[in-house]
Amino acid sequence: MGITVATEQSPPKPNTKRLPGTSGVAVNDRFLRACRREPVDCTPIWLMRQAGRYMAEYRRLREKHTILEIIKTPDLAVEVTLQPINAFDLDAAIIFADILPPLEAMGLSLEFIRGEGPVIHNPLRVAADVAALSVPDPRESLNFTLEAIRLVQRELAGRVPLIGFSGAPFTLASYAIEGGATRSFVLTKSLMYNQPEVWHELMDKLATMVGDYLKAQAEAGAQVLQLFDSWAGALGPADYRRYVLPYSRRVIQTTRSSGVPIIHFGTGTSGMLETLKEVGGDVIGVDWRINLADAWRRLGDDVAIQGNLDPVALFAPLPELERHVADILSQADGRPGHIFNLGHGILPQTPVEHVAALVDMVHEQSQVAHDSQNVKRKT
Ligand code: CP3
């Protein structure tokens, strides 16, 4: 399955145009158009964690390097960022990095342990730990990712837009406090309820760090920013509003001056979509636990939505996968502000040929709905 950038042989698709001075390289802007809720020729698609272990190219590189080595070596980060772009007809690239290196830059000791996931060796447990956290300039402490963004943009030459990202303050706080993944969030919520002043000091530092980091990524060339609050759904709406919302909102306000669209993603958030909207992203990312038409009814038409295929649907036989795609597209109903994605990251065991098939299904199946919407708009 090759990428379908326009060449001398194939005329550009409607949402591709040639960049001045780049011989034959087409610009695919349907993802940027969808972020701005503008009409598109078909629904754009990219996949969270699209660079990763389900791809043989990635696994080969991981035999020689740890994930942190790849992230901190811009040439390797560029190579991995481009692997899925070269393999599939995706409409956006996402810079290869992780949400946790900013915690390392702030003074925590981070390690990815095979089979276990990320571990913080010195998690935050008492007020003095939070007081000791620094808020360094991301242009120095995380320059490897900024450099990778600059290099990827040179390689992409406008083929598809590039997404920069950061973890949101709450999701980062949960790793910093728990020291790794958690089901109950008992340490995180205990700190929040028992020492609210310490919690607010931590969230304040994280919001400053994350806001600066996202802004620096936009300055380096990221055209869209995604804020991953993967675990926001662990909180009820009232706690989210009191302990999290002001900080995520501040992050988004900080990045506003860079003028790039912001995607605000969380899982398990169907119980508090209206509250999430107050945070202020241009696009809201939702998981598969909600019907997209319901999500739009609650969010209103002035926001774009990203989602929401269950990542496990990629393990289904192709006709079943096709039904899932048709359902999601019919819920989106040709609205210009839909970005197709999974409801959470792609799983390492995912059959790679189903990923290729999914991307093509979304493009092909969605054309009809967009054609008829575009005709309606003109008449
Ligand atoms: O989307 C992309 O392709 C860009 C790269 C990216 C990675 N992590 C690479 C990665 C992105 C956007 C992330 C985000 C991330 N990282 C999140 C938020 C999204 C989500 O899935 O909720 C979170 C919570 C993390 C933290 C993290 N990093 C965990 C829990 C793990 C281990 C779990 C696992 O899948 O093994 C990682 C490691 C990681 N980050 C891998 C990749 C490709 C796999 C590590 C490997 O190569 O061994």
mmCIF file of N, CA and C and ligand atoms in Angstrom, residues 46-53 58 62 67 94-100 112 117-118 165 171 175 228 230-231 265 344-345, ligand 1:
data_model
loop_
_atom_site.group_PDB
_atom_site.id
_atom_site.type_symbol
_atom_site.label_atom_id
_atom_site.label_comp_id
_atom_site.label_asym_id
_atom_site.label_seq_id
_atom_site.Cartn_x
_atom_site.Cartn_y
_atom_site.Cartn_z
ATOM 1 N N TRP A 46 -5.819 9.840 10.737
ATOM 2 C CA TRP A 46 -4.508 9.462 11.265
ATOM 3 C C TRP A 46 -4.789 8.607 12.481
ATOM 4 N N LEU A 47 -3.782 7.945 13.036
ATOM 5 C CA LEU A 47 -4.027 6.998 14.130
ATOM 6 C C LEU A 47 -3.118 7.302 15.310
ATOM 7 N N MET A 48 -3.711 7.416 16.485
ATOM 8 C CA MET A 48 -2.874 7.639 17.656
ATOM 9 C C MET A 48 -1.908 6.464 17.823
ATOM 10 N N ARG A 49 -0.646 6.782 18.102
ATOM 11 C CA ARG A 49 0.444 5.805 18.182
ATOM 12 C C ARG A 49 0.693 5.123 16.837
ATOM 13 N N GLN A 50 0.498 5.898 15.744
ATOM 14 C CA GLN A 50 0.636 5.272 14.422
ATOM 15 C C GLN A 50 2.052 4.782 14.136
ATOM 16 N N ALA A 51 3.060 5.361 14.811
ATOM 17 C CA ALA A 51 4.409 4.808 14.727
ATOM 18 C C ALA A 51 4.589 3.927 15.949
ATOM 19 N N GLY A 52 4.893 2.650 15.724
ATOM 20 C CA GLY A 52 5.040 1.807 16.907
ATOM 21 C C GLY A 52 5.186 0.337 16.590
ATOM 22 N N ARG A 53 5.005 -0.454 17.633
ATOM 23 C CA ARG A 53 5.416 -1.861 17.560
ATOM 24 C C ARG A 53 4.631 -2.737 16.596
ATOM 25 N N TYR A 58 9.539 -0.518 12.745
ATOM 26 C CA TYR A 58 9.749 0.044 14.086
ATOM 27 C C TYR A 58 10.425 -0.993 14.985
ATOM 28 N N ARG A 62 13.933 -0.890 17.123
ATOM 29 C CA ARG A 62 13.918 -1.072 18.574
ATOM 30 C C ARG A 62 14.841 -2.185 19.054
ATOM 31 N N ILE A 67 13.549 3.098 23.541
ATOM 32 C CA ILE A 67 12.601 4.124 23.085
ATOM 33 C C ILE A 67 13.135 5.521 23.418
ATOM 34 N N ILE A 94 2.532 12.452 13.112
ATOM 35 C CA ILE A 94 2.681 12.931 14.494
ATOM 36 C C ILE A 94 4.125 12.699 14.904
ATOM 37 N N ILE A 95 4.724 13.728 15.477
ATOM 38 C CA ILE A 95 6.148 13.637 15.809
ATOM 39 C C ILE A 95 6.379 12.475 16.775
ATOM 40 N N PHE A 96 7.426 11.697 16.550
ATOM 41 C CA PHE A 96 7.687 10.578 17.444
ATOM 42 C C PHE A 96 8.344 11.089 18.719
ATOM 43 N N ALA A 97 7.636 10.919 19.818
ATOM 44 C CA ALA A 97 8.112 11.333 21.141
ATOM 45 C C ALA A 97 7.244 10.575 22.137
ATOM 46 N N ASP A 98 7.190 11.028 23.371
ATOM 47 C CA ASP A 98 6.287 10.420 24.344
ATOM 48 C C ASP A 98 5.818 11.531 25.273
ATOM 49 N N ILE A 99 4.766 11.264 26.044
ATOM 50 C CA ILE A 99 4.284 12.319 26.944
ATOM 51 C C ILE A 99 5.183 12.466 28.178
ATOM 52 N N LEU A 100 6.067 11.503 28.453
ATOM 53 C CA LEU A 100 6.772 11.519 29.742
ATOM 54 C C LEU A 100 8.123 12.245 29.792
ATOM 55 N N PHE A 112 11.692 3.277 30.632
ATOM 56 C CA PHE A 112 10.680 2.400 30.030
ATOM 57 C C PHE A 112 11.175 0.977 30.198
ATOM 58 N N GLY A 117 6.130 -1.120 30.893
ATOM 59 C CA GLY A 117 5.756 0.262 30.579
ATOM 60 C C GLY A 117 6.636 1.246 31.319
ATOM 61 N N PRO A 118 6.194 2.506 31.395
ATOM 62 C CA PRO A 118 7.042 3.532 32.005
ATOM 63 C C PRO A 118 7.081 3.433 33.525
ATOM 64 N N PHE A 165 2.674 17.329 20.192
ATOM 65 C CA PHE A 165 1.773 16.951 21.288
ATOM 66 C C PHE A 165 2.449 17.048 22.643
ATOM 67 N N THR A 171 -2.898 14.032 33.364
ATOM 68 C CA THR A 171 -2.326 12.720 33.010
ATOM 69 C C THR A 171 -0.844 12.666 33.409
ATOM 70 N N TYR A 175 1.150 10.064 36.373
ATOM 71 C CA TYR A 175 2.390 9.269 36.259
ATOM 72 C C TYR A 175 3.425 9.723 37.290
ATOM 73 N N PHE A 228 -2.860 15.363 25.176
ATOM 74 C CA PHE A 228 -3.329 14.037 25.581
ATOM 75 C C PHE A 228 -3.695 14.061 27.062
ATOM 76 N N SER A 230 -5.211 11.477 28.554
ATOM 77 C CA SER A 230 -5.705 10.107 28.394
ATOM 78 C C SER A 230 -6.516 9.625 29.583
ATOM 79 N N TRP A 231 -6.147 10.086 30.784
ATOM 80 C CA TRP A 231 -6.825 9.534 31.969
ATOM 81 C C TRP A 231 -7.807 10.498 32.611
ATOM 82 N N PHE A 265 -7.733 15.633 23.717
ATOM 83 C CA PHE A 265 -8.126 14.220 23.716
ATOM 84 C C PHE A 265 -8.187 13.650 25.133
ATOM 85 N N HIS A 344 -8.392 5.319 21.081
ATOM 86 C CA HIS A 344 -7.180 5.318 21.911
ATOM 87 C C HIS A 344 -6.071 4.743 21.039
ATOM 88 N N GLY A 345 -4.856 4.628 21.562
ATOM 89 C CA GLY A 345 -3.716 4.242 20.732
ATOM 90 C C GLY A 345 -3.841 2.853 20.106
HETATM 91 O O1 CP3 B 1 1.274 8.613 18.178
HETATM 92 C C1 CP3 B 1 2.471 8.462 17.827
HETATM 93 O O2 CP3 B 1 2.815 7.671 16.939
HETATM 94 C C2 CP3 B 1 3.515 9.323 18.475
HETATM 95 C C3 CP3 B 1 4.226 8.723 19.534
HETATM 96 C C4 CP3 B 1 3.611 8.520 20.916
HETATM 97 C C5 CP3 B 1 4.132 7.567 21.818
HETATM 98 N N1 CP3 B 1 3.504 7.726 22.997
HETATM 99 C C6 CP3 B 1 5.202 6.608 21.523
HETATM 100 C C7 CP3 B 1 5.353 5.437 22.369
HETATM 101 C C8 CP3 B 1 2.590 9.200 21.575
HETATM 102 C C9 CP3 B 1 1.645 10.279 21.039
HETATM 103 C C10 CP3 B 1 2.548 8.698 22.899
HETATM 104 C C11 CP3 B 1 1.619 9.218 23.908
HETATM 105 C C12 CP3 B 1 1.557 8.570 25.217
HETATM 106 N N2 CP3 B 1 2.552 7.970 25.925
HETATM 107 C C13 CP3 B 1 0.389 8.570 26.020
HETATM 108 C C14 CP3 B 1 -0.903 9.222 25.679
HETATM 109 C C15 CP3 B 1 -1.687 8.423 24.708
HETATM 110 C C16 CP3 B 1 -2.248 7.175 25.266
HETATM 111 O O3 CP3 B 1 -1.967 6.121 24.674
HETATM 112 O O4 CP3 B 1 -2.982 7.257 26.254
HETATM 113 C C17 CP3 B 1 0.698 7.872 27.209
HETATM 114 C C18 CP3 B 1 -0.258 7.593 28.355
HETATM 115 C C19 CP3 B 1 2.070 7.521 27.137
HETATM 116 C C20 CP3 B 1 2.866 6.843 28.180
HETATM 117 C C21 CP3 B 1 3.443 5.595 27.690
HETATM 118 N N3 CP3 B 1 4.482 5.505 26.775
HETATM 119 C C22 CP3 B 1 3.070 4.286 28.053
HETATM 120 C C23 CP3 B 1 1.954 3.941 29.020
HETATM 121 C C24 CP3 B 1 3.913 3.418 27.345
HETATM 122 C C25 CP3 B 1 4.021 1.936 27.495
HETATM 123 C C26 CP3 B 1 2.792 1.247 27.064
HETATM 124 C C27 CP3 B 1 3.079 0.437 25.883
HETATM 125 O O5 CP3 B 1 2.345 0.568 24.893
HETATM 126 O O6 CP3 B 1 4.042 -0.339 25.957
HETATM 127 C C28 CP3 B 1 4.760 4.208 26.525
HETATM 128 C C29 CP3 B 1 5.779 3.720 25.582
HETATM 129 C C30 CP3 B 1 5.621 4.120 24.161
HETATM 130 N N4 CP3 B 1 5.418 5.401 23.734
HETATM 131 C C31 CP3 B 1 5.694 3.276 23.031
HETATM 132 C C32 CP3 B 1 5.545 4.089 21.902
HETATM 133 C C33 CP3 B 1 5.586 3.676 20.466
HETATM 134 C C34 CP3 B 1 5.947 1.778 23.042
HETATM 135 C C35 CP3 B 1 7.292 1.549 23.621
HETATM 136 C C36 CP3 B 1 8.211 0.617 22.880
HETATM 137 O O7 CP3 B 1 8.609 0.882 21.744
HETATM 138 O O8 CP3 B 1 8.580 -0.371 23.521
#
